[in-house]
Coordinates of C-alpha atoms in Angstrom, one line a residue:
Chain A
M131 CA -109.3 -19.7 135.7
M132 CA -110.0 -23.1 133.3
F133 CA -112.7 -25.4 133.3
E134 CA -113.2 -28.5 131.2
G135 CA -116.0 -29.3 129.4
E136 CA -119.4 -27.3 128.0
G137 CA -120.5 -26.7 131.2
S138 CA -117.7 -25.4 132.6
R139 CA -117.3 -23.4 129.0
R140 CA -121.2 -22.0 129.8
H141 CA -119.9 -20.8 133.4
E142 CA -116.7 -18.8 132.0
R143 CA -119.4 -17.0 129.7
L144 CA -121.4 -16.1 132.0
Y145 CA -118.7 -14.9 134.4
A146 CA -117.5 -12.7 131.5
L147 CA -121.0 -11.8 130.7
W148 CA -121.5 -10.3 134.4
L149 CA -117.9 -8.6 135.1
S150 CA -118.9 -6.8 131.4
V151 CA -121.8 -6.0 133.2
G152 CA -120.3 -4.9 136.1
L153 CA -117.1 -2.9 135.0
F154 CA -120.4 -1.1 132.1
A155 CA -122.0 0.2 135.2
V156 CA -118.7 1.5 136.8
H157 CA -118.1 3.2 133.8
Q158 CA -121.3 4.5 133.6
L159 CA -121.4 5.7 136.8
L160 CA -118.1 7.5 136.3
E161 CA -119.6 9.5 133.5
L162 CA -122.9 10.2 135.3
L163 CA -120.7 11.9 138.3
V164 CA -118.7 13.9 135.6
A165 CA -122.1 15.0 134.1
F166 CA -123.5 15.3 137.7
A167 CA -120.3 17.8 138.6
Y168 CA -120.2 20.2 135.3
H169 CA -124.2 20.2 135.0
R170 CA -124.6 18.1 132.1
H171 CA -126.9 15.4 130.8
V172 CA -125.1 11.7 130.4
L173 CA -127.4 11.5 126.9
D174 CA -126.7 14.7 125.8
V175 CA -123.1 14.0 124.7
C176 CA -123.4 14.0 120.6
Y177 CA -120.7 16.2 119.3
W178 CA -118.1 16.2 116.8
D179 CA -118.3 12.8 114.7
C180 CA -121.6 11.6 116.6
K181 CA -123.2 15.0 115.0
W182 CA -121.3 13.6 111.7
Y183 CA -122.9 10.4 111.9
A184 CA -126.6 11.7 113.3
G185 CA -126.4 13.7 110.0
I186 CA -125.8 10.8 107.6
S187 CA -128.5 8.8 109.9
L188 CA -131.2 12.3 109.0
H189 CA -130.0 13.0 105.5
G190 CA -128.1 10.5 103.7
Y191 CA -124.5 11.2 101.7
A192 CA -124.4 15.2 101.2
Q193 CA -123.8 15.1 97.1
T194 CA -121.9 18.1 97.6
A195 CA -119.1 19.6 100.1
T196 CA -120.2 22.9 102.0
A197 CA -119.2 26.2 100.9
A198 CA -117.5 27.7 103.6
N199 CA -115.0 24.8 104.6
H200 CA -115.2 22.4 102.0
Q201 CA -116.1 19.5 104.4
A202 CA -118.6 16.7 103.6
N203 CA -120.0 13.3 105.6
W204 CA -118.1 11.4 102.9
A205 CA -115.4 10.3 105.4
F206 CA -117.9 8.7 107.9
F207 CA -118.5 5.2 107.0
P208 CA -122.0 4.0 107.3
L209 CA -122.3 0.9 109.1
F210 CA -123.2 2.8 111.9
P211 CA -125.5 5.6 111.1
L212 CA -127.4 2.6 109.3
L213 CA -128.1 1.3 112.6
V214 CA -128.9 3.8 114.4
L215 CA -131.3 4.7 111.4
L216 CA -132.9 1.3 112.0
I217 CA -133.5 2.1 115.6
N218 CA -134.9 5.7 115.2
T219 CA -137.2 3.8 112.7
A220 CA -138.1 0.8 115.3
T221 CA -138.1 3.3 118.7
S222 CA -138.7 7.1 116.9
L223 CA -135.8 7.8 119.5
S224 CA -134.4 11.2 118.4
I225 CA -131.2 11.0 116.0
P226 CA -128.8 11.7 118.5
L227 CA -130.0 9.7 121.4
A228 CA -130.1 6.8 119.1
S229 CA -126.4 7.3 118.5
V230 CA -125.6 7.3 122.4
L231 CA -127.8 4.9 123.4
L232 CA -126.8 2.7 120.6
G233 CA -123.2 3.2 121.1
K234 CA -123.3 2.1 124.6
V235 CA -125.4 -1.2 124.0
L236 CA -122.5 -1.9 121.5
F237 CA -119.8 -0.7 124.1
L238 CA -121.3 -3.3 126.3
F239 CA -120.9 -6.3 123.9
S240 CA -117.8 -5.1 123.1
I241 CA -116.4 -5.4 126.3
Y242 CA -117.7 -9.0 126.6
A243 CA -116.5 -9.9 122.8
F244 CA -112.9 -8.4 124.3
I245 CA -112.8 -10.9 127.2
E246 CA -113.9 -13.6 125.2
F247 CA -111.0 -12.5 122.1
A248 CA -108.3 -12.4 125.2
T249 CA -108.8 -15.5 126.5
R250 CA -108.6 -17.3 123.4
Y251 CA -105.5 -15.4 122.1
S252 CA -103.8 -15.2 125.5
E253 CA -104.2 -17.6 128.5
N254 CA -101.7 -14.9 130.8
V255 CA -104.7 -12.3 130.8
P256 CA -107.2 -12.1 133.6
P257 CA -111.2 -11.4 132.5
L258 CA -111.1 -8.7 135.0
C259 CA -107.9 -7.2 133.6
A260 CA -109.0 -7.7 130.1
G261 CA -112.8 -5.7 130.9
M262 CA -110.8 -3.1 132.8
I263 CA -108.8 -2.2 130.1
V264 CA -111.2 -1.8 127.7
A265 CA -114.2 -0.4 130.4
L266 CA -112.0 2.3 131.9
S267 CA -109.0 2.9 130.0
P268 CA -108.9 6.7 129.3
Y269 CA -110.1 6.5 126.0
A270 CA -113.2 4.2 126.5
L271 CA -115.0 7.4 126.9
Y272 CA -115.7 7.1 122.9
G273 CA -118.0 4.1 124.2
N274 CA -120.5 6.5 125.5
T275 CA -120.8 9.2 123.0
G276 CA -122.4 8.1 119.8
Y277 CA -119.1 7.0 118.1
T278 CA -118.1 4.4 116.0
E279 CA -115.2 2.8 117.8
P280 CA -117.2 0.2 120.2
L281 CA -119.1 -1.5 116.8
F282 CA -115.3 -1.8 115.5
L283 CA -114.0 -3.5 118.5
L284 CA -117.1 -5.6 119.1
L285 CA -116.9 -6.6 115.1
T286 CA -113.3 -7.1 115.4
C287 CA -113.3 -9.0 118.6
A288 CA -115.6 -11.5 116.8
F289 CA -113.7 -11.9 113.7
F290 CA -110.8 -13.1 115.5
V291 CA -112.6 -15.4 117.7
F292 CA -114.1 -17.1 114.2
L293 CA -110.6 -17.2 113.0
K294 CA -109.5 -18.8 115.8
D295 CA -111.8 -21.7 114.8
R296 CA -110.9 -20.8 111.6
R297 CA -115.3 -20.5 110.3
Y298 CA -114.3 -18.5 107.3
L299 CA -118.0 -17.4 106.1
A300 CA -118.5 -15.7 109.5
C301 CA -115.1 -14.1 109.3
G302 CA -116.2 -13.0 105.5
L303 CA -119.2 -11.8 107.0
L304 CA -117.9 -10.1 109.8
G305 CA -115.4 -8.9 107.5
A306 CA -117.8 -7.0 104.9
L307 CA -119.4 -5.1 108.1
L308 CA -116.1 -4.1 109.5
S309 CA -114.9 -2.6 106.2
A310 CA -118.4 -1.0 106.5
T311 CA -118.0 0.4 109.7
R312 CA -114.5 2.5 109.3
V313 CA -110.9 2.5 107.1
P314 CA -109.2 0.2 108.7
G315 CA -112.3 -2.4 108.9
I316 CA -111.1 -3.6 105.0
F317 CA -107.2 -4.8 107.0
V318 CA -109.0 -7.8 108.7
A319 CA -108.0 -9.1 104.9
L320 CA -104.1 -9.7 106.0
P321 CA -104.9 -11.9 108.8
Y322 CA -107.5 -13.8 107.1
A323 CA -105.0 -14.1 104.1
V324 CA -102.5 -15.7 106.8
V325 CA -104.8 -18.4 108.0
V326 CA -106.3 -19.4 104.6
A327 CA -102.4 -19.2 103.0
Q328 CA -101.4 -21.8 106.1
H329 CA -104.5 -24.3 105.8
F330 CA -105.4 -24.0 102.0
L331 CA -103.5 -26.7 100.5
P332 CA -104.6 -29.6 103.0
A333 CA -108.2 -28.3 103.0
S334 CA -111.0 -30.2 101.4
R335 CA -112.8 -28.7 98.0
E336 CA -115.5 -27.2 99.8
Q337 CA -113.4 -25.9 102.5
K338 CA -111.3 -24.1 100.0
L339 CA -114.5 -22.7 98.4
E340 CA -115.5 -21.3 101.8
M341 CA -112.1 -19.8 102.0
V342 CA -112.1 -18.3 98.8
L343 CA -115.5 -16.9 99.5
G344 CA -114.9 -15.3 103.1
G345 CA -112.1 -13.6 101.4
L346 CA -114.3 -12.2 98.3
L347 CA -116.7 -11.0 100.8
I348 CA -114.1 -8.8 103.2
P349 CA -114.0 -5.8 101.2
L350 CA -118.0 -5.9 100.6
G351 CA -119.4 -3.6 102.8
L352 CA -116.6 -0.9 101.4
A353 CA -117.1 -1.9 97.6
L354 CA -120.8 -1.1 98.2
F355 CA -120.1 2.5 100.4
M356 CA -118.0 3.6 97.6
L357 CA -120.4 2.5 94.8
H358 CA -123.2 4.8 97.0
L359 CA -120.4 7.3 96.9
H360 CA -120.6 7.4 93.4
A361 CA -123.6 7.4 93.0
V362 CA -124.6 10.0 95.3
T363 CA -121.0 12.3 94.5
G364 CA -119.4 11.0 91.4
D365 CA -116.3 10.0 92.9
A366 CA -116.2 6.5 94.6
L367 CA -112.9 7.6 96.9
A368 CA -114.7 10.4 98.4
F369 CA -113.7 9.2 101.5
I370 CA -110.2 9.7 100.7
H371 CA -110.2 12.9 98.5
V372 CA -112.2 14.9 101.6
Q373 CA -109.8 14.6 104.2
K374 CA -107.9 17.2 103.3
A375 CA -110.7 19.5 104.1
W376 CA -109.9 18.5 107.3
G377 CA -106.4 19.7 107.0
R378 CA -105.6 16.1 106.6
P379 CA -103.3 15.8 103.4
L380 CA -101.6 12.4 103.3
S381 CA -98.4 12.3 104.4
N382 CA -95.4 10.6 105.5
P383 CA -96.4 8.3 108.1
L384 CA -92.8 9.1 109.6
A385 CA -92.7 12.5 109.2
V386 CA -96.2 12.8 110.6
I387 CA -94.8 11.3 113.7
V388 CA -91.6 14.1 114.0
G389 CA -93.7 16.7 113.4
G390 CA -96.0 15.4 116.6
F391 CA -92.7 15.1 118.7
E392 CA -91.8 18.7 117.2
R393 CA -94.9 20.4 117.8
G394 CA -94.9 19.0 122.1
N395 CA -98.3 19.3 124.1
I396 CA -100.6 17.0 123.1
H397 CA -98.9 16.5 120.0
L398 CA -96.0 14.9 121.3
I399 CA -98.3 12.4 123.5
W400 CA -100.3 11.5 120.1
A401 CA -97.0 10.7 118.6
L402 CA -95.6 8.6 121.6
M403 CA -98.8 6.6 121.3
S404 CA -98.2 5.9 117.7
V405 CA -94.5 4.8 118.4
L406 CA -95.8 2.6 121.3
A407 CA -98.6 0.9 119.0
L408 CA -95.9 0.5 116.3
V409 CA -93.9 -1.1 118.4
A410 CA -96.8 -3.8 120.0
S411 CA -97.8 -4.6 116.4
L412 CA -94.1 -5.5 115.9
F413 CA -93.8 -7.5 118.7
L414 CA -96.6 -8.9 118.0
I415 CA -95.4 -10.3 114.8
F416 CA -92.0 -11.5 115.9
T417 CA -93.5 -13.1 119.1
R418 CA -95.2 -15.5 116.4
R419 CA -98.9 -13.5 116.6
L420 CA -98.3 -12.8 112.9
T421 CA -102.3 -12.0 112.5
L422 CA -102.8 -9.8 115.2
G423 CA -99.6 -8.1 114.5
L424 CA -100.2 -7.4 110.6
F425 CA -103.8 -6.1 111.6
S426 CA -102.4 -3.5 114.1
L427 CA -99.8 -2.4 112.0
F428 CA -101.7 -1.6 109.0
C429 CA -104.7 0.2 111.5
T430 CA -101.8 2.0 113.0
L431 CA -100.0 3.0 109.5
V432 CA -102.7 4.0 107.5
P433 CA -104.5 6.3 109.8
L434 CA -101.1 7.8 110.6
W435 CA -100.9 9.5 106.7
T436 CA -103.8 11.8 107.7
G437 CA -102.2 13.0 110.9
L438 CA -102.0 12.4 114.4
Q439 CA -105.4 13.9 115.9
S440 CA -107.7 10.8 115.6
M441 CA -104.7 8.3 116.4
P442 CA -105.9 7.6 120.2
R443 CA -109.1 6.5 118.5
Y444 CA -107.3 4.2 116.1
I445 CA -105.2 2.4 119.0
W446 CA -107.3 2.1 121.7
W447 CA -110.0 0.6 119.8
Q448 CA -107.9 -1.9 118.5
A449 CA -108.1 -5.5 119.6
P450 CA -104.4 -6.6 119.5
I451 CA -102.9 -3.4 121.0
L452 CA -105.4 -3.8 123.9
L453 CA -104.3 -7.4 123.9
V454 CA -100.5 -6.5 124.4
L455 CA -101.2 -3.7 127.0
A456 CA -104.2 -6.5 129.2
N457 CA -100.8 -8.4 129.3
V458 CA -98.5 -5.9 130.3
I459 CA -100.6 -5.1 133.3
S460 CA -101.8 -8.3 133.8
R461 CA -99.6 -8.8 136.8
R462 CA -101.5 -7.7 140.4
A463 CA -98.8 -4.9 141.0
T464 CA -98.7 -3.5 137.7
M465 CA -102.8 -3.7 137.8
I466 CA -103.1 -1.8 141.0
I467 CA -100.4 0.9 139.7
F468 CA -102.1 1.5 136.1
M469 CA -106.0 1.0 136.7
P470 CA -106.3 4.1 139.2
I471 CA -103.9 6.3 136.7
F472 CA -106.7 5.0 133.9
V473 CA -109.6 5.9 135.7
L474 CA -108.5 9.4 136.4
G475 CA -107.5 9.9 133.2
L476 CA -111.2 8.8 131.8
A477 CA -112.4 11.8 134.2
Y478 CA -110.4 13.6 132.8
M479 CA -111.3 13.0 129.0
Y480 CA -114.9 12.9 130.2
I481 CA -114.6 16.9 131.7
A482 CA -112.5 17.6 128.5
W483 CA -115.5 16.1 126.7
M484 CA -118.3 18.0 128.6
A485 CA -116.5 21.3 128.2
V486 CA -116.2 20.2 124.5
K487 CA -112.3 20.7 123.8
S488 CA -111.2 20.0 120.4
W489 CA -108.7 17.8 121.4
V490 CA -110.9 14.9 122.7
V491 CA -112.2 14.9 119.4
Chain B
M263 CA -124.0 -25.7 105.2
G264 CA -123.6 -28.7 103.0
R265 CA -126.5 -27.4 100.7
L266 CA -125.3 -24.1 101.2
S267 CA -121.9 -25.1 99.6
R268 CA -123.5 -25.7 96.5
F269 CA -123.9 -21.9 96.0
Y270 CA -119.9 -20.8 96.9
P271 CA -119.2 -21.4 93.4
L272 CA -122.1 -19.2 92.3
L273 CA -121.8 -16.4 95.1
I274 CA -117.8 -16.4 94.3
V275 CA -118.6 -15.5 90.4
A276 CA -120.7 -13.1 91.3
L277 CA -118.4 -11.0 93.8
L278 CA -115.6 -11.6 91.3
V279 CA -117.9 -10.0 88.6
F280 CA -119.1 -7.3 91.0
Y281 CA -115.7 -6.2 92.3
F282 CA -114.7 -6.3 88.2
V283 CA -117.2 -3.6 87.1
L284 CA -116.4 -1.9 90.3
A285 CA -112.8 -1.6 89.1
F286 CA -113.0 -0.7 85.5
W287 CA -116.4 1.2 85.7
V288 CA -116.2 2.9 88.8
L289 CA -112.7 3.4 90.0
H290 CA -112.0 4.2 86.1
P291 CA -110.0 7.3 86.6
T292 CA -112.7 9.6 84.6
A293 CA -114.7 8.9 87.4
S294 CA -112.4 10.2 90.2
V295 CA -109.9 12.7 88.5
A296 CA -112.1 15.8 88.8
Y297 CA -112.6 15.6 92.1
S298 CA -109.2 14.2 93.4
Q299 CA -107.7 17.1 91.2
Y300 CA -110.0 19.6 92.3
Y301 CA -108.9 18.6 96.5
L302 CA -105.5 17.3 95.8
S303 CA -104.4 20.6 93.9
G304 CA -104.8 22.4 97.2
S305 CA -107.3 24.7 95.5
Q306 CA -109.7 24.3 99.0
A307 CA -107.0 25.4 101.2
V308 CA -106.2 28.8 99.4
T309 CA -109.9 29.6 100.1
P310 CA -110.5 31.4 103.0
P311 CA -113.4 29.6 105.0

């Protein structure tokens, strides 16, 4: 659907907003049905990483690791728990409840942001298809569980939209927030560098300064987090070193994938997802969408260093990968086949989540 | 934008100084080696939970 002029642009945005609200509501209804069937409360779903983030909001970062299993909350980045703390202070909601509610609000905004991102980067993707990919994919459940994924997707989509408009300072500020959200956030520096390299020489002095400042702002969130970890633990790289406490020593990504194929079952599915995500990244690079492809390549490869278990969360909340998927299923016939499978997958994931299965963490 | 852009050089220098300090003071090997040796040596892996 193409409109001309500012009025029609506003109309498009309004349509995307209502579409986001509708798809968000469908997702909430699905969760409600599963919760009802399994006698659970939809707001009492703060498990696994949500509890780690809630712990950060409550007590801050730990000075030492636990004696029993050597785990500590240093692996979890600070932006989401900081926002939860703000809500807790402003509303006096409990921390777990504030985490889940904030996650839901960010989830709604991330659906809208992805529709905006998808329409900017691919004319072939209808807004309905883009919204459905985010709202109803099997791993969309993390939008409702007090995780950091919706915040990451929202910021990534906003970053790429601003990058398309070459608003460097806005990109730098969003990059700073992204690098304080989760490890792959820092990789928006790569597409930023590509765009700056293409436009630096013909730019005016003021624009050049803006480009440099925007680029320098991107690592700021991570740098402040490292400084805080240094102050609390004495180790600025504690967020990397503590991975071993989860049985995730840094390994060769290729060996991790091969290991997944050899172990079979759910590991095989995670390995297949990782391979497909890498193929999608290369596809983006070779179809002249270097900015999106580079970001996805690093966002997939680096988490692979620490194993396969968290890969679905890194893949299914990555804007460029979701864009490729939206392109694949944008045809009506494909969508009719895929979407019921996705919705059933989402229901199954909710059932697993409410049964507190460890593989869905 | 015009007024704000006057501060760009100052902000750039401030950020460069901050990153320089972070790299050479906080990330200096003595800041991280003790901890990373403990974890990366695998000593925690052989400790029963």
